[in-house]
Short mmCIF file of C-alpha atoms in Angstrom, two decimals:
data_model
loop_
_atom_site.label_atom_id
_atom_site.label_comp_id
_atom_site.label_asym_id
_atom_site.label_seq_id
_atom_site.Cartn_x
_atom_site.Cartn_y
_atom_site.Cartn_z
CA UNK A 5 -0.01 -0.55 -0.47
CA UNK A 6 0.86 3.68 -0.96
CA UNK A 7 2.00 6.21 2.37
CA UNK A 8 0.21 8.83 0.49
CA UNK A 9 -3.33 7.81 -2.57
CA UNK A 10 -4.77 10.27 -4.09
CA UNK A 11 -8.00 9.61 -6.24
CA UNK A 12 -6.78 8.95 -9.55
CA UNK A 13 -8.19 11.62 -11.57
CA UNK A 14 -7.90 13.32 -14.19
CA UNK A 15 -11.18 15.74 -13.51
CA UNK A 16 -12.42 18.12 -15.90
CA UNK A 17 -15.17 20.09 -14.45
CA UNK A 18 -17.15 23.27 -15.45
CA UNK A 19 -16.67 26.44 -14.55
CA UNK A 20 -18.59 26.96 -11.14
CA UNK A 21 -18.48 23.48 -10.42
CA UNK A 22 -18.15 22.36 -6.96
CA UNK A 23 -15.56 19.36 -7.14
CA UNK A 24 -13.80 17.50 -3.46
CA UNK A 25 -10.27 15.65 -3.95
CA UNK A 26 -9.88 12.54 -1.22
CA UNK A 27 -6.52 11.25 0.04
CA UNK A 28 -5.30 8.85 2.20
CA UNK A 29 -1.62 7.79 4.04
CA UNK A 30 -0.61 4.52 5.48
CA UNK A 31 1.20 5.98 8.67
CA UNK A 32 -0.84 6.47 11.74
CA UNK A 33 2.57 9.07 13.60
CA UNK A 34 2.42 11.44 10.78
CA UNK A 35 1.39 14.84 12.53
CA UNK A 36 1.27 17.27 9.84
CA UNK A 37 -0.52 17.70 6.19
CA UNK A 38 -0.96 19.97 3.45
CA UNK A 39 -2.53 21.01 0.22
CA UNK A 40 -0.33 21.82 -2.43
CA UNK A 41 -1.08 23.07 -6.27
CA UNK A 42 1.41 22.45 -9.39
CA UNK A 43 1.34 24.26 -12.28
CA UNK A 44 2.52 22.48 -15.52
CA UNK A 45 6.23 22.59 -15.61
CA UNK A 46 6.33 24.89 -12.48
CA UNK A 47 7.45 23.60 -8.86
CA UNK A 48 4.58 22.66 -6.13
CA UNK A 49 3.48 25.61 -4.42
CA UNK A 50 1.69 25.71 -0.98
CA UNK A 51 -1.91 25.52 -1.23
CA UNK A 52 -3.19 25.30 2.45
CA UNK A 53 -2.17 23.40 5.09
CA UNK A 54 -4.74 20.96 6.94
CA UNK A 55 -6.13 20.86 10.08
CA UNK A 56 -7.40 18.51 12.48
CA UNK A 57 -10.77 20.99 13.01
CA UNK A 58 -11.37 21.81 9.50
CA UNK A 59 -9.82 25.09 7.33
CA UNK A 60 -12.13 26.97 4.86
CA UNK A 61 -9.61 29.95 2.56
CA UNK A 62 -11.78 31.52 0.82
CA UNK A 63 -13.83 29.10 -1.87
CA UNK A 64 -11.04 26.45 -0.56
CA UNK A 65 -12.18 24.24 2.34
CA UNK A 66 -10.12 21.17 3.29
CA UNK A 67 -10.95 18.22 6.66
CA UNK A 68 -8.75 15.95 7.72
CA UNK A 69 -10.23 12.74 9.46
CA UNK A 70 -7.12 11.77 11.72
CA UNK A 71 -9.60 8.32 12.85
CA UNK A 72 -9.65 7.63 9.35
CA UNK A 73 -6.35 8.71 7.71
CA UNK A 74 -8.30 10.54 5.22
CA UNK A 75 -7.73 14.24 4.02
CA UNK A 76 -9.69 15.92 1.86
CA UNK A 77 -9.93 19.12 -0.47
CA UNK A 78 -12.95 21.11 -1.99
CA UNK A 79 -13.05 23.72 -4.22
CA UNK A 80 -16.50 25.73 -4.77
CA UNK A 81 -17.27 27.62 -7.75
CA UNK A 82 -14.18 25.87 -10.05
CA UNK A 83 -12.32 29.37 -12.05
CA UNK A 84 -10.42 29.21 -15.14
CA UNK A 85 -7.25 29.06 -12.54
CA UNK A 86 -8.22 26.35 -10.59
CA UNK A 87 -6.74 23.94 -13.50
CA UNK A 88 -3.36 22.46 -12.55
CA UNK A 89 -1.95 19.03 -10.55
CA UNK A 90 -3.25 18.93 -6.84
CA UNK A 91 -1.07 16.39 -4.59
CA UNK A 92 -1.77 15.85 -1.03
CA UNK A 93 1.49 15.66 0.66
CA UNK A 94 2.04 14.14 5.06
CA UNK A 95 4.91 15.34 7.14
CA UNK A 96 5.42 12.46 9.55
CA UNK A 97 7.20 13.77 12.09
CA UNK A 98 9.93 12.30 13.43
CA UNK A 99 11.03 9.92 9.91
CA UNK A 100 10.84 14.96 9.28
CA UNK A 101 9.57 13.32 5.72
CA UNK A 102 7.60 15.18 3.36
CA UNK A 103 5.33 12.35 1.44
CA UNK A 104 4.10 13.47 -2.15
CA UNK A 105 0.61 11.37 -3.23
CA UNK A 106 0.32 10.93 -7.57
CA UNK A 107 -1.66 13.65 -7.61
CA UNK A 108 -5.34 14.49 -9.12
CA UNK A 109 -5.19 16.45 -12.58
CA UNK A 110 -8.33 19.28 -12.52
CA UNK A 111 -9.51 21.19 -15.34
CA UNK A 112 -11.85 23.62 -15.41
CA UNK A 113 -13.82 24.05 -18.60
CA UNK A 114 -14.99 27.36 -19.30
CA UNK B 5 12.18 37.55 -3.33
CA UNK B 6 13.06 34.17 -3.80
CA UNK B 7 13.26 31.76 -0.45
CA UNK B 8 14.65 28.74 -1.76
CA UNK B 9 16.60 29.19 -5.42
CA UNK B 10 17.96 26.23 -6.86
CA UNK B 11 20.93 26.71 -9.55
CA UNK B 12 20.57 26.29 -12.67
CA UNK B 13 17.31 26.02 -14.18
CA UNK B 14 18.22 24.01 -16.56
CA UNK B 15 21.19 21.46 -16.92
CA UNK B 16 22.25 19.83 -20.30
CA UNK B 17 24.23 17.38 -19.41
CA UNK B 18 26.06 13.88 -20.87
CA UNK B 19 25.76 10.42 -20.82
CA UNK B 20 28.47 9.76 -17.89
CA UNK B 21 29.26 13.54 -17.12
CA UNK B 22 29.47 13.95 -13.38
CA UNK B 23 26.78 16.75 -12.46
CA UNK B 24 25.57 18.80 -9.57
CA UNK B 25 22.76 20.37 -8.71
CA UNK B 26 22.83 23.16 -6.18
CA UNK B 27 19.91 24.30 -3.92
CA UNK B 28 20.16 27.56 -1.04
CA UNK B 29 17.78 29.16 1.14
CA UNK B 30 17.26 32.72 3.29
CA UNK B 31 14.64 30.65 5.36
CA UNK B 32 17.32 29.32 8.51
CA UNK B 33 15.42 25.97 7.57
CA UNK B 34 16.64 23.08 9.22
CA UNK B 35 15.18 19.87 7.23
CA UNK B 36 16.36 20.38 3.28
CA UNK B 37 14.98 18.06 0.54
CA UNK B 38 15.86 16.81 -2.90
CA UNK B 39 13.08 15.06 -4.62
CA UNK B 40 12.67 13.73 -8.71
CA UNK B 41 10.49 14.50 -10.59
CA UNK B 42 9.32 12.81 -14.43
CA UNK B 43 7.11 13.95 -16.92
CA UNK B 44 3.37 13.61 -15.34
CA UNK B 45 4.64 12.07 -11.98
CA UNK B 46 4.40 13.45 -8.56
CA UNK B 47 7.71 14.27 -7.07
CA UNK B 48 9.83 11.78 -5.50
CA UNK B 49 12.11 12.22 -1.97
CA UNK B 50 15.83 11.23 -2.68
CA UNK B 51 17.13 12.47 0.38
CA UNK B 52 17.24 15.33 3.23
CA UNK B 53 18.53 16.05 5.91
CA UNK B 54 18.12 17.68 9.19
CA UNK B 55 21.21 19.87 10.44
CA UNK B 56 23.78 17.95 9.05
CA UNK B 57 21.43 14.20 9.40
CA UNK B 58 21.91 13.27 6.05
CA UNK B 59 18.75 10.62 5.43
CA UNK B 60 18.95 8.49 2.75
CA UNK B 61 15.32 6.70 1.03
CA UNK B 62 15.63 3.25 0.65
CA UNK B 63 15.39 3.32 -2.95
CA UNK B 64 17.61 6.14 -3.63
CA UNK B 65 20.51 4.59 -6.55
CA UNK B 66 24.23 5.01 -5.17
CA UNK B 67 24.07 7.46 -8.33
CA UNK B 68 23.50 9.79 -6.62
CA UNK B 69 24.67 11.67 -3.40
CA UNK B 70 24.04 15.00 -1.48
CA UNK B 71 26.27 17.28 0.30
CA UNK B 72 25.08 20.31 2.58
CA UNK B 73 27.67 21.83 4.12
CA UNK B 74 26.25 24.83 5.81
CA UNK B 75 22.57 25.27 6.91
CA UNK B 76 21.69 27.67 3.71
CA UNK B 77 23.33 25.46 0.71
CA UNK B 78 22.92 21.80 -0.10
CA UNK B 79 24.69 20.48 -3.49
CA UNK B 80 22.91 17.23 -5.07
CA UNK B 81 25.71 15.26 -7.15
CA UNK B 82 24.99 12.95 -10.08
CA UNK B 83 28.20 10.98 -10.98
CA UNK B 84 27.39 9.33 -13.53
CA UNK B 85 23.82 10.23 -15.62
CA UNK B 86 21.88 7.87 -16.91
CA UNK B 87 19.00 8.97 -19.82
CA UNK B 88 16.32 7.71 -17.05
CA UNK B 89 17.66 10.35 -14.71
CA UNK B 90 16.53 13.09 -16.89
CA UNK B 91 14.16 14.82 -14.73
CA UNK B 92 12.74 18.34 -12.64
CA UNK B 93 14.88 18.26 -9.87
CA UNK B 94 13.03 19.81 -7.04
CA UNK B 95 15.12 20.91 -3.91
CA UNK B 96 12.38 22.39 -0.56
CA UNK B 97 12.98 23.32 2.96
CA UNK B 98 11.28 22.97 5.98
CA UNK B 99 10.75 23.70 9.97
CA UNK B 100 10.07 20.21 11.42
CA UNK B 101 6.84 19.22 10.90
CA UNK B 102 5.61 22.25 8.82
CA UNK B 103 4.76 23.41 5.17
CA UNK B 104 8.18 23.51 2.63
CA UNK B 105 9.09 25.20 0.57
CA UNK B 106 10.44 25.00 -3.36
CA UNK B 107 12.88 26.02 -5.39
CA UNK B 108 12.01 26.32 -9.23
CA UNK B 109 13.33 23.42 -10.07
CA UNK B 110 16.23 22.42 -12.14
CA UNK B 111 15.70 20.36 -15.27
CA UNK B 112 18.06 18.01 -16.02
CA UNK B 113 18.09 16.67 -19.72
CA UNK B 114 20.86 13.81 -19.84
CA UNK B 115 21.78 13.56 -23.84
#
């Protein structure tokens, strides 16, 4: 089983749609969780950290379920500029490893 | 201002000719990472440093080596690049248990 698994995608959605990405992780000792966005041929950039209580940043909502070892990202009112690959990233704490999921490609269509 | 700087942005090297990629940071983060990313794949961790403590991933080929002479700098040495080593190499830094900041990457071409 991979350490971090994501929805395979790709997701093609119309502008204005709501889309959700899921991610599971296998290491119960994992400490920190993040969603990164990566545009084609660019470096990953932090979209948001994921906190136990859930957190929201504008159109983006992240949730963490430690019991199920599950992370989600919800994007509301999708914009064309949201088209990118979304990477789930888990920091395994004591091992100080940042492990990436395989990424989910999102294309928002006009 | 860029906080994690990778040089060069593009590197072309000959098959079997040693090459060094560099990374510097102004964040004073104690963890530095090197990732390899091939087309349409997720970044794959090669190794990381926690201060001077070096941690090699089990499946990182011996062909890849790293040096961290001080907090700010980290180097990736590829001793004998093969065609399969062509990829984007990403350097990242973080404090422990926090988000990582990435450099713009070095795109390596092997001819």
